[in-house]
Amino acid sequence: VHLIPVNPVREDGLNPKSRKRIMPDLLTEPPAIDPVYEAHVYCNIPSIAERSMEGHAPHYFKLVSVQVLIRHGDRYPLYAIPKTKRPDIDCMLVPSRKPSHPQLEAFIKHMSKGSAAQMDGSLSSLPRFPSHSLCEMGELTQTGVVQHLRNGQLLREIYINKHKLLPGDWTAKQLYLETTGKSRTLQSALALLYTFLPDFDWKKINMRHQWSTIFCSGSCDCPMRNHYLEEEQRRQYSLRVKNNDLEKIYVDMAKIVGIPTRQLRASNPVDSLLCYFCHNVSFPCTKTGCIGMEHFKVIKRHQLEDERERQDKKLYFLYALLATHPLLNQTVSRLQRIAEGKKEEVFVLYSAHDVTLSPVLSALGITEARFPRFAARLVFELWQDGKRPKEHFIRILYNGADVTFQTSFCKDHYKRSSKPMCPLEKFVNFVKRDMFLIFNSTSYYDACRRRAL
C-alpha cells in the first residue's frame, strides 16, 4: 500500500508545498520489472506464515462448498541444459532438513499405508511421495511437499476448524479429487489432503485421473482452441526474435556450454535456471566459464515481458476461454447442485499445472494475477445467505487474495453491492452464456468452430 501524504490546499487553491512531484504517475508509467524479486515470488519458498482472505464473510453467511485448483509444488526441472552437471538436489524426504513441516514425518508414514485408496487407472502405479536421492526430471522436491502441507493446514484452519465445512465423520461422497497423471500432481494433492484431513481413512479416498492438462475430460475436441494456441505461440516467437538482449545472452551461454545457440534455446534454460535459483545452488560452470545472474535476469525479464504482452494481445484470452470452459462448466454445475441442497462433493480438489491455472485466471478476467507460482491455489467458495437461504454467492481467491471483483462478470456488481461477494447466477451466466459472446456463439460446440469477432 502506498500512503501518499495529502498536503493542505490554501483557499486560493494553490498547494503550499507543490515544489516537486516525487511519486511517479501511476497511470502512465508501468512499474519496472524486477526479475529477481519476481523469481523469488515464483519459487514460493516456505517461510513465515502467510495471511490469507479465505473464509471471510459476514457472520450470517454459511459456507456450503469449497473448490480448490492447485498447481503442484516445487519440482526438479523438466529440461536439462546440455553438457552441464544437473543441479544436485535430493528428493528424499528428510524431516530434519529445511524447509520442513511439523507433519512431514507423519505424512511419510501415512503415505506408506496408502494401498487401500481407490486410484483411477495408472495413478495406482505412481509413488505417493518423492524418494530419490538425486531427483528425477520433473519430480516433486521436499520444498514442494512442504508447500502443500502448508496449504492444507491453512485451508483446514479456515474451512474445517472455523467453518465446519466437513463433519468429523465425512464420507468419500463429500469429496471430489482429481489429478493429472504425473507423480508431482498426485503427491501435491496427497500432501494438501493430509494436513487438510489429518490421518484420513485411505478407504474414503477416491482419486480420479485426468488425462488432459486443461481438464477438458470428454469435451476436448475444439479446433478453434488449437488455432488460438498456435497464434499465441507465433506471438511468443516473434517477441523472442525481436529481443536482441536475449539473443546475445543465448549466444553467450551457448559458447560457455559449447553447443549451438539453437540447441541451447530448445533446452528451455529458464526452467533449469529457476531450479538453481529457487534452491540457492550456484549456476552451472564449464571450462569456458560460468552461467551467471546476469544471464538469468535477462531470460527471466523476457519471460515477464512476454506475460505482459500476452495480456495485451488477447490471443491467449481467446484460447483460455475455449480451453477452460469444460472445467468451469463442471465447477458451475456442481455449485448449482449444492445450492439446490445436494450434500455431495462439497470439497473439491483439482491438482494440476501452470498450464491449467494460467488460462483459468485469464478466462475469468483476472488480468492482474501473477503467473502461477509453485503450489499456487485458486479457490472458489460458495456461500448461502442466512437471512435469505435461497440466495447463494461466490468468492474467488488466488493465493489467499480475494480476486472476486477482478473477474469480468463481477467487476460492476462491486460498485452496487454492500455484500463482499458475487451472486452465483453471475458466474453461472458467464460460464453458460457470456463466455461465447466474443465468438458470436451461444454454445461451446459452436464457439469451437467459429472465429472470434
CSV table of C-alpha atoms in Angstrom, one decimal:
chain,number,residue,atom,x,y,z
A,1,VAL,CA,0.0,0.0,0.0
A,2,HIS,CA,1.4,3.4,-0.9
A,3,LEU,CA,0.4,6.0,1.7
A,4,ILE,CA,0.6,9.3,-0.2
A,5,PRO,CA,0.7,12.4,2.0
A,6,VAL,CA,-2.1,14.9,1.2
A,7,ASN,CA,-0.9,18.5,1.6
A,8,PRO,CA,-3.4,21.1,2.7
A,9,VAL,CA,-4.7,23.3,-0.1
A,10,ARG,CA,-4.9,27.1,0.6
A,11,GLU,CA,-8.1,29.0,0.0
A,12,ASP,CA,-6.7,30.4,-3.2
A,13,GLY,CA,-6.4,26.8,-4.5
A,14,LEU,CA,-2.7,26.7,-4.5
A,15,ASN,CA,-0.8,24.0,-2.8
A,16,PRO,CA,1.8,25.5,-0.4
A,17,LYS,CA,4.2,22.6,-0.9
A,18,SER,CA,4.0,22.0,-4.6
A,19,ARG,CA,7.7,22.2,-5.2
A,20,LYS,CA,8.4,18.8,-6.6
A,21,ARG,CA,6.4,15.7,-7.6
A,22,ILE,CA,8.2,12.7,-6.4
A,23,MET,CA,5.6,10.0,-6.9
A,24,PRO,CA,5.6,8.6,-10.5
A,25,ASP,CA,2.4,8.9,-12.4
A,26,LEU,CA,0.9,5.5,-11.8
A,27,LEU,CA,-1.5,5.8,-14.7
A,28,THR,CA,1.1,6.2,-17.4
A,29,GLU,CA,4.3,4.5,-16.2
A,30,PRO,CA,4.2,0.7,-16.0
A,31,PRO,CA,6.1,-0.5,-12.9
A,32,ALA,CA,9.7,-1.5,-13.6
A,33,ILE,CA,10.1,-5.3,-13.8
A,34,ASP,CA,12.4,-6.7,-11.1
A,35,PRO,CA,13.3,-10.2,-12.4
A,36,VAL,CA,15.0,-11.3,-9.2
A,37,TYR,CA,12.1,-10.3,-7.0
A,38,GLU,CA,9.6,-12.0,-9.3
A,39,ALA,CA,11.7,-15.2,-9.4
A,40,HIS,CA,11.6,-15.2,-5.6
A,41,VAL,CA,7.8,-14.9,-5.6
A,42,TYR,CA,7.6,-17.7,-8.2
A,43,CYS,CA,9.8,-20.0,-6.0
A,44,ASN,CA,7.4,-19.6,-3.1
A,45,ILE,CA,9.9,-20.7,-0.5
A,46,PRO,CA,8.1,-21.7,2.7
A,47,SER,CA,9.0,-19.1,5.3
A,48,ILE,CA,6.7,-17.1,7.6
A,49,ALA,CA,3.0,-17.9,7.9
A,50,GLU,CA,1.1,-16.1,5.2
A,51,ARG,CA,-2.0,-14.1,5.7
A,52,SER,CA,-5.0,-15.2,3.7
A,53,MET,CA,-8.5,-14.0,3.0
A,54,GLU,CA,-10.1,-17.4,2.6
A,55,GLY,CA,-13.3,-17.9,4.6
A,56,HIS,CA,-14.1,-14.2,5.2
A,57,ALA,CA,-17.8,-13.4,5.1
A,58,PRO,CA,-20.5,-11.6,7.1
A,59,HIS,CA,-21.3,-13.7,10.2
A,60,TYR,CA,-24.8,-14.7,9.0
A,61,PHE,CA,-23.4,-16.4,5.9
A,62,LYS,CA,-22.9,-20.2,5.8
A,63,LEU,CA,-20.1,-21.8,3.8
A,64,VAL,CA,-21.5,-24.7,1.8
A,65,SER,CA,-18.8,-25.6,-0.7
A,66,VAL,CA,-15.1,-25.1,-1.5
A,67,GLN,CA,-13.4,-26.0,-4.8
A,68,VAL,CA,-9.7,-25.7,-5.0
A,69,LEU,CA,-7.5,-25.8,-8.1
A,70,ILE,CA,-3.7,-26.1,-7.3
A,71,ARG,CA,-0.5,-26.1,-9.2
A,72,HIS,CA,1.9,-28.8,-8.0
A,73,GLY,CA,4.7,-27.7,-5.6
A,74,ASP,CA,8.4,-27.1,-6.3
A,75,ARG,CA,9.8,-29.6,-8.7
A,76,TYR,CA,13.1,-30.6,-10.4
A,77,PRO,CA,13.5,-29.2,-13.9
A,78,LEU,CA,11.8,-30.8,-16.9
A,79,TYR,CA,14.7,-29.9,-19.1
A,80,ALA,CA,18.5,-30.2,-18.7
A,81,ILE,CA,20.9,-27.7,-20.1
A,82,PRO,CA,23.1,-29.8,-22.3
A,83,LYS,CA,26.7,-30.6,-21.3
A,84,THR,CA,26.2,-29.2,-17.8
A,85,LYS,CA,26.0,-31.1,-14.5
A,86,ARG,CA,22.4,-31.4,-13.3
A,87,PRO,CA,21.6,-29.4,-10.2
A,88,ASP,CA,22.4,-31.6,-7.2
A,89,ILE,CA,19.1,-31.7,-5.3
A,90,ASP,CA,18.0,-34.5,-3.0
A,91,CYS,CA,14.3,-35.6,-3.4
A,92,MET,CA,14.4,-37.9,-0.3
A,93,LEU,CA,12.1,-36.5,2.4
A,94,VAL,CA,14.1,-35.8,5.5
A,95,PRO,CA,12.1,-34.1,8.3
A,96,SER,CA,15.3,-32.6,9.9
A,97,ARG,CA,16.3,-30.8,6.6
A,98,LYS,CA,14.9,-27.4,5.8
A,99,PRO,CA,12.4,-26.5,4.6
A,100,SER,CA,10.4,-28.9,6.8
A,101,HIS,CA,7.0,-29.1,8.4
A,102,PRO,CA,5.8,-30.4,11.8
A,103,GLN,CA,3.6,-33.0,10.0
A,104,LEU,CA,6.2,-34.2,7.4
A,105,GLU,CA,7.3,-37.3,9.3
A,106,ALA,CA,3.7,-38.3,10.0
A,107,PHE,CA,2.9,-37.7,6.3
A,108,ILE,CA,5.6,-40.1,5.1
A,109,LYS,CA,4.3,-42.8,7.5
A,110,HIS,CA,0.7,-42.3,6.4
A,111,MET,CA,1.7,-42.4,2.7
A,112,SER,CA,3.3,-45.8,3.1
A,113,LYS,CA,-0.1,-47.2,4.2
A,114,GLY,CA,-2.0,-45.9,1.1
A,115,SER,CA,-2.6,-49.2,-0.7
A,116,ALA,CA,-6.3,-49.1,0.3
A,117,ALA,CA,-7.0,-45.9,-1.6
A,118,GLN,CA,-9.0,-46.1,-4.8
A,119,MET,CA,-6.9,-44.6,-7.6
A,120,ASP,CA,-8.0,-44.4,-11.2
A,121,GLY,CA,-6.1,-46.3,-13.8
A,122,SER,CA,-2.4,-45.5,-13.9
A,123,LEU,CA,-2.4,-43.4,-10.7
A,124,SER,CA,-2.1,-46.5,-8.5
A,125,SER,CA,1.3,-47.3,-10.0
A,126,LEU,CA,2.7,-43.8,-9.1
A,127,PRO,CA,4.7,-43.3,-5.9
A,128,ARG,CA,2.8,-41.4,-3.2
A,129,PHE,CA,5.8,-39.3,-2.1
A,130,PRO,CA,9.1,-38.5,-3.7
A,131,SER,CA,12.0,-40.7,-2.7
A,132,HIS,CA,15.1,-40.4,-5.0
A,133,SER,CA,18.4,-39.2,-3.6
A,134,LEU,CA,19.1,-37.4,-6.9
A,135,CYS,CA,15.8,-36.0,-8.1
A,136,GLU,CA,14.4,-37.3,-11.4
A,137,MET,CA,13.3,-34.9,-14.1
A,138,GLY,CA,10.1,-33.2,-13.0
A,139,GLU,CA,10.0,-34.8,-9.6
A,140,LEU,CA,8.4,-33.1,-6.6
A,141,THR,CA,11.0,-31.9,-4.1
A,142,GLN,CA,10.8,-31.7,-0.3
A,143,THR,CA,10.1,-28.0,-0.7
A,144,GLY,CA,7.1,-28.9,-3.0
A,145,VAL,CA,5.7,-31.3,-0.4
A,146,VAL,CA,6.1,-28.8,2.4
A,147,GLN,CA,4.4,-26.1,0.3
A,148,HIS,CA,1.3,-28.2,0.0
A,149,LEU,CA,1.4,-29.4,3.7
A,150,ARG,CA,1.2,-25.7,4.5
A,151,ASN,CA,-1.6,-25.1,2.0
A,152,GLY,CA,-3.6,-28.0,3.5
A,153,GLN,CA,-3.0,-26.8,7.1
A,154,LEU,CA,-4.1,-23.2,6.2
A,155,LEU,CA,-7.3,-24.4,4.5
A,156,ARG,CA,-8.0,-26.8,7.4
A,157,GLU,CA,-7.8,-24.0,10.0
A,158,ILE,CA,-10.3,-21.9,8.0
A,159,TYR,CA,-12.7,-24.4,6.4
A,160,ILE,CA,-12.8,-27.3,8.9
A,161,ASN,CA,-11.9,-25.8,12.3
A,162,LYS,CA,-13.7,-22.4,11.8
A,163,HIS,CA,-16.5,-23.1,9.2
A,164,LYS,CA,-17.1,-26.8,9.8
A,165,LEU,CA,-17.3,-27.5,6.0
A,166,LEU,CA,-17.0,-31.3,6.6
A,167,PRO,CA,-18.2,-33.2,9.7
A,168,GLY,CA,-15.8,-35.4,11.7
A,169,ASP,CA,-17.4,-38.4,10.1
A,170,TRP,CA,-17.2,-37.2,6.5
A,171,THR,CA,-17.7,-39.7,3.7
A,172,ALA,CA,-16.0,-40.3,0.3
A,173,LYS,CA,-19.0,-38.8,-1.4
A,174,GLN,CA,-18.4,-35.4,0.1
A,175,LEU,CA,-15.0,-35.1,-1.6
A,176,TYR,CA,-14.1,-34.9,-5.3
A,177,LEU,CA,-10.4,-35.4,-6.0
A,178,GLU,CA,-8.8,-35.3,-9.5
A,179,THR,CA,-5.3,-35.1,-10.7
A,180,THR,CA,-3.3,-35.3,-13.9
A,181,GLY,CA,-1.2,-38.5,-14.3
A,182,LYS,CA,2.1,-37.0,-13.1
A,183,SER,CA,3.6,-38.1,-9.8
A,184,ARG,CA,4.2,-34.4,-8.8
A,185,THR,CA,0.5,-33.6,-9.1
A,186,LEU,CA,-0.7,-36.7,-7.3
A,187,GLN,CA,1.9,-36.2,-4.5
A,188,SER,CA,0.9,-32.5,-4.2
A,189,ALA,CA,-2.8,-33.4,-3.8
A,190,LEU,CA,-1.9,-36.0,-1.1
A,191,ALA,CA,0.2,-33.6,0.8
A,192,LEU,CA,-2.5,-30.9,0.9
A,193,LEU,CA,-5.1,-33.5,1.7
A,194,TYR,CA,-3.0,-34.9,4.6
A,195,THR,CA,-2.9,-31.7,6.5
A,196,PHE,CA,-6.5,-30.7,5.5
A,197,LEU,CA,-7.9,-34.0,6.8
A,198,PRO,CA,-5.1,-35.4,9.0
A,199,ASP,CA,-4.7,-39.2,9.1
A,200,PHE,CA,-7.6,-39.6,6.7
A,201,ASP,CA,-9.0,-43.0,6.1
A,202,TRP,CA,-7.5,-44.3,2.9
A,203,LYS,CA,-10.7,-46.2,2.1
A,204,LYS,CA,-12.5,-42.9,1.7
A,205,ILE,CA,-10.0,-41.6,-0.9
A,206,ASN,CA,-11.1,-41.9,-4.5
A,207,MET,CA,-8.6,-40.1,-6.7
A,208,ARG,CA,-9.7,-39.6,-10.3
A,209,HIS,CA,-7.2,-39.4,-13.2
A,210,GLN,CA,-7.5,-36.5,-15.7
A,211,TRP,CA,-5.5,-37.2,-18.8
A,212,SER,CA,-5.8,-33.6,-20.1
A,213,THR,CA,-3.7,-30.8,-18.5
A,214,ILE,CA,-6.6,-28.4,-19.2
A,215,PHE,CA,-9.1,-30.9,-17.5
A,216,CYS,CA,-11.4,-30.9,-20.6
A,217,SER,CA,-12.5,-34.5,-19.9
A,218,GLY,CA,-14.9,-35.6,-22.6
A,219,SER,CA,-15.1,-32.1,-24.3
A,220,CYS,CA,-11.6,-31.7,-25.7
A,221,ASP,CA,-12.4,-31.6,-29.4
A,222,CYS,CA,-12.2,-27.8,-30.1
A,223,PRO,CA,-10.4,-26.8,-33.4
A,224,MET,CA,-10.6,-23.0,-32.6
A,225,ARG,CA,-8.9,-23.5,-29.3
A,226,ASN,CA,-5.9,-25.1,-31.1
A,227,HIS,CA,-6.0,-22.3,-33.7
A,228,TYR,CA,-5.7,-19.6,-31.0
A,229,LEU,CA,-3.0,-21.5,-29.2
A,230,GLU,CA,-1.0,-21.7,-32.4
A,231,GLU,CA,-1.5,-17.9,-32.9
A,232,GLU,CA,-0.3,-17.3,-29.4
A,233,GLN,CA,2.8,-19.4,-29.9
A,234,ARG,CA,3.5,-17.3,-33.1
A,235,ARG,CA,3.2,-14.1,-31.0
A,236,GLN,CA,5.7,-15.6,-28.4
A,237,TYR,CA,8.1,-16.5,-31.1
A,238,SER,CA,8.1,-13.0,-32.8
A,239,LEU,CA,8.6,-11.3,-29.4
A,240,ARG,CA,11.6,-13.5,-28.7
A,241,VAL,CA,13.2,-12.9,-32.1
A,242,LYS,CA,12.9,-9.1,-31.6
A,243,ASN,CA,14.7,-9.2,-28.2
A,244,ASN,CA,18.4,-8.5,-29.0
A,245,ASP,CA,19.5,-8.7,-25.4
A,246,LEU,CA,18.0,-12.1,-25.1
A,247,GLU,CA,19.7,-13.3,-28.3
A,248,LYS,CA,23.1,-12.0,-27.0
A,249,ILE,CA,22.6,-13.9,-23.7
A,250,TYR,CA,21.7,-17.1,-25.5
A,251,VAL,CA,24.8,-16.8,-27.8
A,252,ASP,CA,27.0,-16.2,-24.7
A,253,MET,CA,25.5,-19.1,-22.8
A,254,ALA,CA,25.8,-21.4,-25.8
A,255,LYS,CA,29.5,-20.6,-26.0
A,256,ILE,CA,30.0,-21.3,-22.3
A,257,VAL,CA,28.3,-24.7,-22.7
A,258,GLY,CA,29.8,-25.5,-26.1
A,259,ILE,CA,26.7,-26.1,-28.1
A,260,PRO,CA,24.9,-24.3,-31.0
A,261,THR,CA,22.7,-21.4,-29.8
A,262,ARG,CA,19.7,-23.1,-31.4
A,263,GLN,CA,20.2,-26.2,-29.2
A,264,LEU,CA,20.5,-24.1,-26.1
A,265,ARG,CA,17.3,-22.2,-26.8
A,266,ALA,CA,15.5,-25.5,-27.4
A,267,SER,CA,16.5,-26.8,-24.0
A,268,ASN,CA,14.4,-24.0,-22.4
A,269,PRO,CA,17.2,-22.9,-20.0
A,270,VAL,CA,14.9,-20.8,-17.8
A,271,ASP,CA,13.3,-23.9,-16.4
A,272,SER,CA,16.6,-25.3,-15.2
A,273,LEU,CA,18.0,-22.0,-14.0
A,274,LEU,CA,14.9,-21.4,-11.9
A,275,CYS,CA,15.7,-24.6,-10.1
A,276,TYR,CA,19.2,-23.5,-9.3
A,277,PHE,CA,17.8,-20.1,-8.2
A,278,CYS,CA,15.0,-21.5,-6.0
A,279,HIS,CA,17.3,-23.9,-4.3
A,280,ASN,CA,20.1,-21.4,-3.8
A,281,VAL,CA,22.5,-23.6,-5.8
A,282,SER,CA,25.3,-21.9,-7.9
A,283,PHE,CA,24.5,-21.7,-11.6
A,284,PRO,CA,26.5,-24.3,-13.7
A,285,CYS,CA,30.1,-23.8,-14.9
A,286,THR,CA,32.2,-25.3,-17.6
A,287,LYS,CA,35.9,-25.0,-18.5
A,288,THR,CA,34.9,-22.0,-20.6
A,289,GLY,CA,33.1,-20.0,-17.9
A,290,CYS,CA,30.0,-19.8,-15.8
A,291,ILE,CA,26.4,-19.1,-16.4
A,292,GLY,CA,25.7,-16.1,-14.1
A,293,MET,CA,23.0,-14.0,-12.5
A,294,GLU,CA,23.1,-11.6,-15.5
A,295,HIS,CA,22.1,-14.4,-17.9
A,296,PHE,CA,19.3,-15.4,-15.6
A,297,LYS,CA,18.0,-11.8,-15.2
A,298,VAL,CA,17.8,-11.2,-18.9
A,299,ILE,CA,15.9,-14.5,-19.6
A,300,LYS,CA,13.6,-14.0,-16.6
A,301,ARG,CA,12.9,-10.4,-17.6
A,302,HIS,CA,12.0,-11.5,-21.1
A,303,GLN,CA,9.6,-14.1,-19.6
A,304,LEU,CA,7.9,-11.4,-17.6
A,305,GLU,CA,7.6,-9.0,-20.7
A,306,ASP,CA,6.1,-11.9,-22.6
A,307,GLU,CA,3.4,-12.3,-19.9
A,308,ARG,CA,2.7,-8.6,-20.1
A,309,GLU,CA,2.3,-8.6,-23.9
A,310,ARG,CA,0.2,-11.8,-23.7
A,311,GLN,CA,-2.4,-9.9,-21.6
A,312,ASP,CA,-2.4,-7.0,-24.1
A,313,LYS,CA,-2.7,-9.0,-27.3
A,314,LYS,CA,-5.8,-11.1,-26.3
A,315,LEU,CA,-4.9,-14.2,-28.4
A,316,TYR,CA,-4.2,-16.1,-25.2
A,317,PHE,CA,-7.5,-14.8,-23.7
A,318,LEU,CA,-9.4,-16.3,-26.7
A,319,TYR,CA,-7.5,-19.6,-26.2
A,320,ALA,CA,-8.2,-19.5,-22.5
A,321,LEU,CA,-12.0,-19.1,-22.9
A,322,LEU,CA,-12.2,-22.2,-25.0
A,323,ALA,CA,-9.6,-24.2,-23.1
A,324,THR,CA,-11.2,-23.7,-19.7
A,325,HIS,CA,-14.9,-23.9,-20.5
A,326,PRO,CA,-15.2,-27.6,-19.8
A,327,LEU,CA,-13.6,-27.3,-16.3
A,328,LEU,CA,-15.5,-24.1,-15.4
A,329,ASN,CA,-18.7,-25.7,-16.6
A,330,GLN,CA,-18.2,-28.6,-14.4
A,331,THR,CA,-17.4,-26.3,-11.5
A,332,VAL,CA,-20.6,-24.2,-12.0
A,333,SER,CA,-22.8,-27.2,-12.4
A,334,ARG,CA,-21.5,-28.6,-9.2
A,335,LEU,CA,-22.1,-25.3,-7.4
A,336,GLN,CA,-25.6,-25.2,-8.7
A,337,ARG,CA,-26.4,-28.7,-7.4
A,338,ILE,CA,-25.0,-27.8,-4.0
A,339,ALA,CA,-27.1,-24.5,-4.0
A,340,GLU,CA,-30.1,-26.7,-4.6
A,341,GLY,CA,-29.4,-28.7,-1.4
A,342,LYS,CA,-27.3,-31.6,-2.6
A,343,LYS,CA,-24.7,-32.6,0.0
A,344,GLU,CA,-22.2,-34.4,-2.2
A,345,GLU,CA,-18.8,-33.1,-3.5
A,346,VAL,CA,-18.7,-30.2,-1.1
A,347,PHE,CA,-14.9,-30.2,-1.1
A,348,VAL,CA,-13.2,-30.4,-4.5
A,349,LEU,CA,-9.5,-30.6,-5.2
A,350,TYR,CA,-8.0,-30.5,-8.7
A,351,SER,CA,-4.3,-31.0,-8.7
A,352,ALA,CA,-2.8,-29.5,-11.9
A,353,HIS,CA,-0.1,-27.4,-13.6
A,354,ASP,CA,0.7,-23.8,-14.5
A,355,VAL,CA,-0.8,-24.5,-17.9
A,356,THR,CA,-4.1,-25.3,-16.1
A,357,LEU,CA,-4.3,-22.4,-13.7
A,358,SER,CA,-3.0,-19.7,-16.1
A,359,PRO,CA,-5.8,-20.0,-18.7
A,360,VAL,CA,-8.4,-20.2,-15.9
A,361,LEU,CA,-7.2,-16.9,-14.5
A,362,SER,CA,-7.2,-15.3,-17.9
A,363,ALA,CA,-10.7,-16.6,-18.8
A,364,LEU,CA,-12.1,-15.2,-15.6
A,365,GLY,CA,-10.7,-11.8,-16.5
A,366,ILE,CA,-8.2,-11.7,-13.6
A,367,THR,CA,-5.5,-9.9,-15.6
A,368,GLU,CA,-3.6,-8.5,-12.7
A,369,ALA,CA,-2.7,-12.0,-11.4
A,370,ARG,CA,0.9,-13.2,-11.5
A,371,PHE,CA,1.8,-16.3,-13.4
A,372,PRO,CA,1.0,-19.3,-11.2
A,373,ARG,CA,3.9,-19.9,-8.7
A,374,PHE,CA,4.8,-23.3,-7.3
A,375,ALA,CA,1.9,-24.5,-5.2
A,376,ALA,CA,-0.4,-21.7,-6.3
A,377,ARG,CA,-4.0,-22.2,-5.3
A,378,LEU,CA,-7.2,-20.8,-6.8
A,379,VAL,CA,-10.2,-21.3,-4.5
A,380,PHE,CA,-14.0,-21.0,-5.3
A,381,GLU,CA,-16.1,-20.6,-2.2
A,382,LEU,CA,-19.9,-21.0,-2.2
A,383,TRP,CA,-21.9,-19.2,0.5
A,384,GLN,CA,-25.5,-19.3,1.5
A,385,ASP,CA,-27.2,-16.1,2.8
A,386,GLY,CA,-28.5,-17.0,6.3
A,387,LYS,CA,-31.2,-14.3,6.0
A,388,ARG,CA,-32.3,-15.4,2.6
A,389,PRO,CA,-31.4,-19.1,2.3
A,390,LYS,CA,-32.4,-19.3,-1.4
A,391,GLU,CA,-29.6,-16.8,-2.3
A,392,HIS,CA,-26.1,-18.0,-2.9
A,393,PHE,CA,-22.9,-16.1,-3.5
A,394,ILE,CA,-19.3,-17.0,-4.6
A,395,ARG,CA,-15.9,-15.7,-3.6
A,396,ILE,CA,-12.8,-16.4,-5.7
A,397,LEU,CA,-9.3,-16.3,-4.1
A,398,TYR,CA,-5.9,-16.6,-5.6
A,399,ASN,CA,-3.1,-17.4,-3.3
A,400,GLY,CA,-5.2,-16.1,-0.4
A,401,ALA,CA,-6.0,-12.8,-2.1
A,402,ASP,CA,-9.7,-12.0,-2.8
A,403,VAL,CA,-9.9,-11.5,-6.6
A,404,THR,CA,-13.7,-11.9,-6.8
A,405,PHE,CA,-14.2,-8.3,-8.1
A,406,GLN,CA,-11.4,-8.5,-10.6
A,407,THR,CA,-13.4,-11.1,-12.6
A,408,SER,CA,-15.1,-9.8,-15.8
A,409,PHE,CA,-18.5,-11.0,-14.6
A,410,CYS,CA,-18.4,-9.3,-11.2
A,411,LYS,CA,-16.5,-6.1,-11.7
A,412,ASP,CA,-19.6,-3.9,-11.9
A,413,HIS,CA,-21.5,-5.7,-9.2
A,414,TYR,CA,-19.0,-4.5,-6.7
A,415,LYS,CA,-20.0,-0.9,-7.2
A,416,ARG,CA,-23.7,-1.6,-6.5
A,417,SER,CA,-23.5,-4.2,-3.7
A,418,SER,CA,-23.0,-4.0,0.0
A,419,LYS,CA,-22.0,-7.7,0.2
A,420,PRO,CA,-18.4,-8.6,-0.3
A,421,MET,CA,-19.3,-11.4,-2.7
A,422,CYS,CA,-20.7,-12.2,-6.2
A,423,PRO,CA,-24.1,-13.7,-6.8
A,424,LEU,CA,-23.8,-17.3,-8.0
A,425,GLU,CA,-26.0,-16.6,-11.0
A,426,LYS,CA,-23.5,-14.1,-12.4
A,427,PHE,CA,-20.9,-16.8,-12.5
A,428,VAL,CA,-23.4,-19.2,-14.0
A,429,ASN,CA,-24.4,-16.8,-16.7
A,430,PHE,CA,-20.8,-16.1,-17.6
A,431,VAL,CA,-19.9,-19.8,-18.0
A,432,LYS,CA,-23.1,-20.9,-19.7
A,433,ARG,CA,-23.6,-17.9,-22.0
A,434,ASP,CA,-21.3,-14.9,-21.8
A,435,MET,CA,-18.1,-16.8,-22.4
A,436,PHE,CA,-19.2,-17.3,-26.0
A,437,LEU,CA,-20.3,-13.8,-26.9
A,438,ILE,CA,-16.9,-12.8,-28.2
A,439,PHE,CA,-17.1,-15.8,-30.7
A,440,ASN,CA,-20.6,-14.6,-31.7
A,441,SER,CA,-21.9,-18.0,-30.5
A,442,THR,CA,-24.3,-19.4,-27.9
A,443,SER,CA,-22.6,-22.7,-27.1
A,444,TYR,CA,-19.2,-24.3,-26.6
A,445,TYR,CA,-19.6,-26.6,-29.6
A,446,ASP,CA,-20.4,-23.6,-31.8
A,447,ALA,CA,-17.6,-21.4,-30.4
A,448,CYS,CA,-15.1,-24.2,-31.0
A,449,ARG,CA,-15.8,-24.0,-34.7
A,450,ARG,CA,-16.2,-20.2,-35.2
A,451,ARG,CA,-13.7,-17.4,-35.3
A,452,ALA,CA,-13.9,-14.5,-32.8
A,453,LEU,CA,-15.4,-11.2,-33.9
